[in-house]
Structures are given as structure tokens and as C-alpha cells.
Amino acid sequence: AAGVIQSPRHLIKEKRETATLKCYPIPRHDTVYWYQQGPGQDPQFLISFYEKMQSDKGSIPDRFSAQQFSDYHSELNMSSLELGDSALYFCASSLKGNNQPQHFGDGTRLSIL
Amino acid sequence: AQKITQTQPGMFVQEKEAVTLDCTYDTSDQSYGLFWYKQPSSGEMIFLIYQGSYDEQNATEGRYSLNFQKARKSANLVISASQLGDSAMYFCAISSYGNNRLAFGKGNQVVVIP
């Protein structure tokens, strides 16, 4: 079965640079979520989209922005990168509705030098 | 706010034995979902099992079962017949009614030994 596709798998950037992470949800899933997992930490919710509209916002820095496109893929844009942004970034997707299981991609491992 | 507590230290489990991972939660929502995810050392996050707050039957999915005790606010994961490939970090998570964001616990590390 098709899963959530994230790209790139690994990304190395320097401080103050920008990065764009991409996510392609499971077909027919209309809700996309972004999570950040620091080293040795549990994932933290950043932001979510339903039908191309932002549906919920968590602990996402102002330097980050995200959107969902007409084909339901989503992009997380990160600017003025800091050392503390080094983390594993997950995208997840689900069907519409309360308490629907979220299926995660393999993540993008972002390293800031 | 939702909160998940997973306090067990790292666990070593003999192959083919069962293991129970503890998870307690706190929420003010009447309707919520409880989830377990597996994260191997390679990093991916794999969905294992889901329990809805109004489900009367405990969820089962292959070798995974969820021991849901609503009054005690616990949702323990039972893995039967452990395999070497079960070695991983296991996260319990709860979803919020209306927006579905997941709040995760700190995880339980499991190592299966032959």
C-alpha cells in the first residue's frame, strides 16, 4: 500500500540558511500534519492542514511556514535556520474525521552545521 | 491539554515472550483516541494500534493488543510472542477532539534478546 512520502530524507544546512521539506500524503488522505522530533525526544506537533486550509497550529516557530497544495501535498518552509532546528521532521496524513489514525512518513533528518 | 505518561525504564524481553508497555493519560475531552507507534533505530514512525475512547472492546491488531481501562486512564500495549524485530522505541499518543493533533509520551525502549 502507498505510504506517506517525504523528501529529502536527509538535509544538511548551515545557520541562517533556508530549507524546504516536502510531503506527499497517502492517496485520498485530505489531512496533513507536521511534527518535529529532537534528538532523544518525543515528536512535537507543529501544524496541520485540512483541504488546503490550516486547521491547527502548535509550537511552530515564526521562522517556519507551511502550506498544502491543490494536489494535497504539503511543504514546510524553514528560514533563518538555527542549530536547535536540527531534528527529525515527520509528515503524517489521515482521513478526515476525529481520532483518525495518522500514518507517518519516514521523516526528513535535518542537520544544521 | 492532553498529557501522556510513559515511565517504564528500558526493558529487555526474551524472544517469544510477551511484554506489556504502560501508558497513562490525562485529558479533559470526552471523545479522544489513543494510539501506539513503534520507532525502530532507523527512525521511521510506524502506526501499530488505535483505541477510541468510546470503544467498549479492547483493540487488537495481530500480535498487538491494547488493554484499555478508561476509569484508570490507562492504555497499555501488549506485544505477544516478541520477535527480534520488535526491538524499538514505543510511543503512546493521544489525539485531541476536533483537531486531531497528537500528544506523545516520552516512549518506552524495548530490546528483544534471543
Tab-separated table of C-alpha atoms in Angstrom:
chain	number	residue	atom	x	y	z
A	1	ALA	CA	0.000	0.000	0.000
A	2	ALA	CA	1.129	3.534	-0.734
A	3	GLY	CA	2.599	5.365	2.216
A	4	VAL	CA	3.429	8.954	3.058
A	5	ILE	CA	6.385	10.131	1.009
A	6	GLN	CA	8.776	12.703	2.387
A	7	SER	CA	11.699	14.353	0.673
A	8	PRO	CA	14.515	14.761	1.088
A	9	ARG	CA	15.412	12.012	3.579
A	10	HIS	CA	18.460	13.881	4.773
A	11	LEU	CA	19.335	17.562	4.577
A	12	ILE	CA	22.375	19.429	5.779
A	13	LYS	CA	22.250	23.194	6.067
A	14	GLU	CA	24.223	25.948	7.699
A	15	LYS	CA	22.949	28.504	10.180
A	16	ARG	CA	20.798	31.252	8.687
A	17	GLU	CA	20.076	29.247	5.548
A	18	THR	CA	16.613	28.177	4.397
A	19	ALA	CA	15.164	24.722	3.838
A	20	THR	CA	12.049	23.283	2.239
A	21	LEU	CA	10.686	19.890	3.216
A	22	LYS	CA	8.105	18.139	1.064
A	23	CYS	CA	5.362	15.679	1.932
A	24	TYR	CA	3.080	13.619	-0.284
A	25	PRO	CA	0.213	12.106	1.724
A	26	ILE	CA	-1.398	8.733	1.238
A	27	PRO	CA	-3.875	8.917	-1.670
A	28	ARG	CA	-7.348	10.036	-0.509
A	29	HIS	CA	-5.979	11.380	2.757
A	30	ASP	CA	-7.003	15.010	2.957
A	31	THR	CA	-5.329	15.993	6.225
A	32	VAL	CA	-1.612	16.541	6.671
A	33	TYR	CA	0.303	17.063	9.901
A	34	TRP	CA	3.884	18.127	10.596
A	35	TYR	CA	5.853	17.065	13.687
A	36	GLN	CA	9.361	17.827	14.906
A	37	GLN	CA	11.352	15.266	16.889
A	38	GLY	CA	14.544	16.474	18.536
A	39	PRO	CA	17.298	14.009	19.474
A	40	GLY	CA	16.065	11.670	22.201
A	41	GLN	CA	12.729	13.475	22.359
A	42	ASP	CA	9.128	12.648	21.561
A	43	PRO	CA	7.572	14.202	18.454
A	44	GLN	CA	6.073	17.668	18.885
A	45	PHE	CA	3.147	18.844	16.781
A	46	LEU	CA	3.891	21.829	14.537
A	47	ILE	CA	0.965	22.429	12.212
A	48	SER	CA	-1.784	20.699	10.263
A	49	PHE	CA	-3.838	21.274	7.125
A	50	TYR	CA	-7.222	20.038	6.012
A	51	GLU	CA	-8.399	20.610	2.442
A	52	LYS	CA	-5.568	23.090	1.859
A	53	MET	CA	-6.505	25.247	4.845
A	54	GLN	CA	-4.541	25.432	8.066
A	55	SER	CA	-6.571	23.505	10.612
A	56	ASP	CA	-4.411	23.659	13.728
A	57	LYS	CA	-1.181	25.273	14.859
A	58	GLY	CA	1.169	24.053	17.547
A	59	SER	CA	4.662	25.004	18.600
A	60	ILE	CA	5.826	26.128	15.184
A	61	PRO	CA	8.385	28.974	15.197
A	62	ASP	CA	7.527	32.138	13.292
A	63	ARG	CA	10.535	31.383	11.065
A	64	PHE	CA	8.677	28.356	9.731
A	65	SER	CA	5.709	28.343	7.412
A	66	ALA	CA	3.795	25.615	5.685
A	67	GLN	CA	1.099	25.120	3.126
A	68	GLN	CA	-0.926	22.416	1.445
A	69	PHE	CA	-1.363	22.494	-2.301
A	70	SER	CA	-4.239	21.575	-4.598
A	71	ASP	CA	-2.832	18.062	-5.078
A	72	TYR	CA	-2.762	17.722	-1.232
A	73	HIS	CA	0.988	17.621	-0.965
A	74	SER	CA	2.450	19.883	1.678
A	75	GLU	CA	5.664	21.829	2.118
A	76	LEU	CA	7.326	23.050	5.305
A	77	ASN	CA	9.482	26.116	4.705
A	78	MET	CA	12.120	26.960	7.265
A	79	SER	CA	14.147	30.158	7.267
A	80	SER	CA	16.988	31.624	9.329
A	81	LEU	CA	17.893	28.128	10.442
A	82	GLU	CA	19.366	27.709	13.906
A	83	LEU	CA	21.392	24.908	15.456
A	84	GLY	CA	18.354	23.993	17.560
A	85	ASP	CA	16.352	23.233	14.420
A	86	SER	CA	18.386	20.057	13.935
A	87	ALA	CA	15.774	17.335	14.252
A	88	LEU	CA	13.765	14.661	12.506
A	89	TYR	CA	10.756	16.229	10.788
A	90	PHE	CA	7.783	13.986	10.190
A	91	CYS	CA	4.819	14.468	7.984
A	92	ALA	CA	1.719	12.397	8.679
A	93	SER	CA	-1.573	12.087	6.875
A	94	SER	CA	-5.028	10.864	7.761
A	95	LEU	CA	-8.575	10.762	6.541
A	96	LYS	CA	-10.975	13.441	7.647
A	97	GLY	CA	-12.693	12.910	10.991
A	98	ASN	CA	-11.995	12.799	14.663
A	99	ASN	CA	-9.411	10.408	16.012
A	100	GLN	CA	-8.412	9.045	12.622
A	101	PRO	CA	-5.052	7.207	12.780
A	102	GLN	CA	-2.201	9.260	11.415
A	103	HIS	CA	0.262	7.484	9.175
A	104	PHE	CA	3.758	8.876	9.215
A	105	GLY	CA	6.366	9.229	6.524
A	106	ASP	CA	9.942	8.136	7.116
A	107	GLY	CA	10.893	11.669	8.092
A	108	THR	CA	13.462	14.198	6.944
A	109	ARG	CA	16.564	14.357	9.096
A	110	LEU	CA	17.715	17.978	9.132
A	111	SER	CA	21.180	18.781	10.403
A	112	ILE	CA	22.293	22.360	10.931
A	113	LEU	CA	26.044	22.981	10.941
B	1	ALA	CA	-4.298	19.936	27.464
B	2	GLN	CA	-3.559	16.322	26.682
B	3	LYS	CA	-0.811	14.521	28.530
B	4	ILE	CA	0.679	11.056	28.142
B	5	THR	CA	2.890	9.442	30.769
B	6	GLN	CA	5.239	6.576	29.998
B	7	THR	CA	7.615	5.990	32.881
B	8	GLN	CA	8.994	2.496	32.468
B	9	PRO	CA	12.766	2.276	32.114
B	10	GLY	CA	14.252	0.437	29.172
B	11	MET	CA	13.116	-3.173	29.007
B	12	PHE	CA	14.842	-6.369	27.946
B	13	VAL	CA	12.485	-9.067	26.758
B	14	GLN	CA	13.232	-12.663	25.888
B	15	GLU	CA	12.278	-13.668	22.359
B	16	LYS	CA	8.818	-15.324	22.162
B	17	GLU	CA	7.728	-13.835	25.493
B	18	ALA	CA	5.001	-11.227	25.916
B	19	VAL	CA	5.705	-7.685	27.051
B	20	THR	CA	3.390	-5.013	28.436
B	21	LEU	CA	4.156	-1.331	27.973
B	22	ASP	CA	2.436	1.074	30.340
B	23	CYS	CA	0.712	4.267	29.274
B	24	THR	CA	-1.438	6.590	31.349
B	25	TYR	CA	-3.092	9.697	30.046
B	26	ASP	CA	-4.833	12.851	31.129
B	27	THR	CA	-7.416	14.688	29.090
B	28	SER	CA	-10.484	16.843	29.576
B	29	ASP	CA	-12.035	15.658	26.303
B	30	GLN	CA	-14.944	13.230	26.386
B	31	SER	CA	-14.004	11.882	22.972
B	32	TYR	CA	-10.398	11.058	22.199
B	33	GLY	CA	-8.227	8.471	20.540
B	34	LEU	CA	-5.278	6.534	21.902
B	35	PHE	CA	-2.521	5.334	19.608
B	36	TRP	CA	0.660	3.345	19.811
B	37	TYR	CA	3.559	3.887	17.441
B	38	LYS	CA	6.818	1.993	17.000
B	39	GLN	CA	10.047	3.768	16.169
B	40	PRO	CA	12.982	1.485	15.292
B	41	SER	CA	16.524	2.783	15.413
B	42	SER	CA	16.238	3.622	11.710
B	43	GLY	CA	13.869	6.418	12.720
B	44	GLU	CA	10.580	5.826	10.945
B	45	MET	CA	7.340	6.071	12.944
B	46	ILE	CA	5.084	3.082	12.422
B	47	PHE	CA	1.411	3.088	13.435
B	48	LEU	CA	0.534	-0.043	15.439
B	49	ILE	CA	-2.903	0.191	17.010
B	50	TYR	CA	-5.743	2.574	17.851
B	51	GLN	CA	-8.378	2.670	20.617
B	52	GLY	CA	-11.284	5.086	20.615
B	53	SER	CA	-12.479	6.408	23.942
B	54	TYR	CA	-15.991	5.084	23.310
B	55	ASP	CA	-14.877	1.653	22.107
B	56	GLU	CA	-16.011	-0.984	24.558
B	57	GLN	CA	-13.808	-3.730	23.189
B	58	ASN	CA	-10.050	-3.640	23.586
B	59	ALA	CA	-8.340	-3.136	20.238
B	60	THR	CA	-6.261	-5.934	18.768
B	61	GLU	CA	-4.057	-5.966	15.683
B	62	GLY	CA	-2.129	-9.157	15.087
B	63	ARG	CA	0.373	-9.599	17.926
B	64	TYR	CA	-0.556	-6.217	19.385
B	65	SER	CA	-3.397	-5.643	21.801
B	66	LEU	CA	-4.367	-2.637	23.810
B	67	ASN	CA	-5.511	-3.035	27.412
B	68	PHE	CA	-7.811	-0.021	27.746
B	69	GLN	CA	-9.002	0.873	31.242
B	70	LYS	CA	-10.903	4.118	30.878
B	71	ALA	CA	-11.640	4.680	34.557
B	72	ARG	CA	-7.941	4.368	35.352
B	73	LYS	CA	-6.982	6.376	32.256
B	74	SER	CA	-4.571	3.758	31.093
B	75	ALA	CA	-3.940	2.271	27.657
B	76	ASN	CA	-1.251	-0.379	27.961
B	77	LEU	CA	0.177	-2.077	24.887
B	78	VAL	CA	0.720	-5.823	24.980
B	79	ILE	CA	3.053	-7.394	22.447
B	80	SER	CA	2.719	-11.159	22.356
B	81	ALA	CA	5.380	-13.603	21.170
B	82	SER	CA	8.137	-10.996	20.911
B	83	GLN	CA	10.410	-11.080	17.898
B	84	LEU	CA	13.876	-9.621	17.416
B	85	GLY	CA	12.375	-7.080	15.036
B	86	ASP	CA	10.248	-5.711	17.875
B	87	SER	CA	13.300	-4.003	19.357
B	88	ALA	CA	12.401	-0.322	19.149
B	89	MET	CA	11.102	2.714	20.987
B	90	TYR	CA	7.353	2.598	21.522
B	91	PHE	CA	5.329	5.786	21.829
B	92	CYS	CA	1.844	6.151	23.246
B	93	ALA	CA	-0.109	9.133	21.909
B	94	ILE	CA	-3.490	10.773	22.405
B	95	SER	CA	-5.476	12.832	19.928
B	96	SER	CA	-7.494	15.915	20.671
B	97	TYR	CA	-11.142	16.050	19.730
B	98	GLY	CA	-11.701	18.425	16.831
B	99	ASN	CA	-8.172	18.996	15.625
B	100	ASN	CA	-6.575	15.558	15.897
B	101	ARG	CA	-3.116	16.773	16.888
B	102	LEU	CA	-1.199	14.005	18.649
B	103	ALA	CA	0.456	14.448	22.026
B	104	PHE	CA	3.118	11.814	22.624
B	105	GLY	CA	4.624	10.295	25.732
B	106	LYS	CA	8.382	10.045	26.214
B	107	GLY	CA	8.423	6.481	24.914
B	108	ASN	CA	9.370	3.009	26.148
B	109	GLN	CA	12.585	1.408	24.882
B	110	VAL	CA	12.283	-2.326	24.265
B	111	VAL	CA	15.152	-4.655	23.412
B	112	VAL	CA	14.297	-8.225	22.477
B	113	ILE	CA	17.061	-10.717	23.209
B	114	PRO	CA	17.413	-14.163	21.655
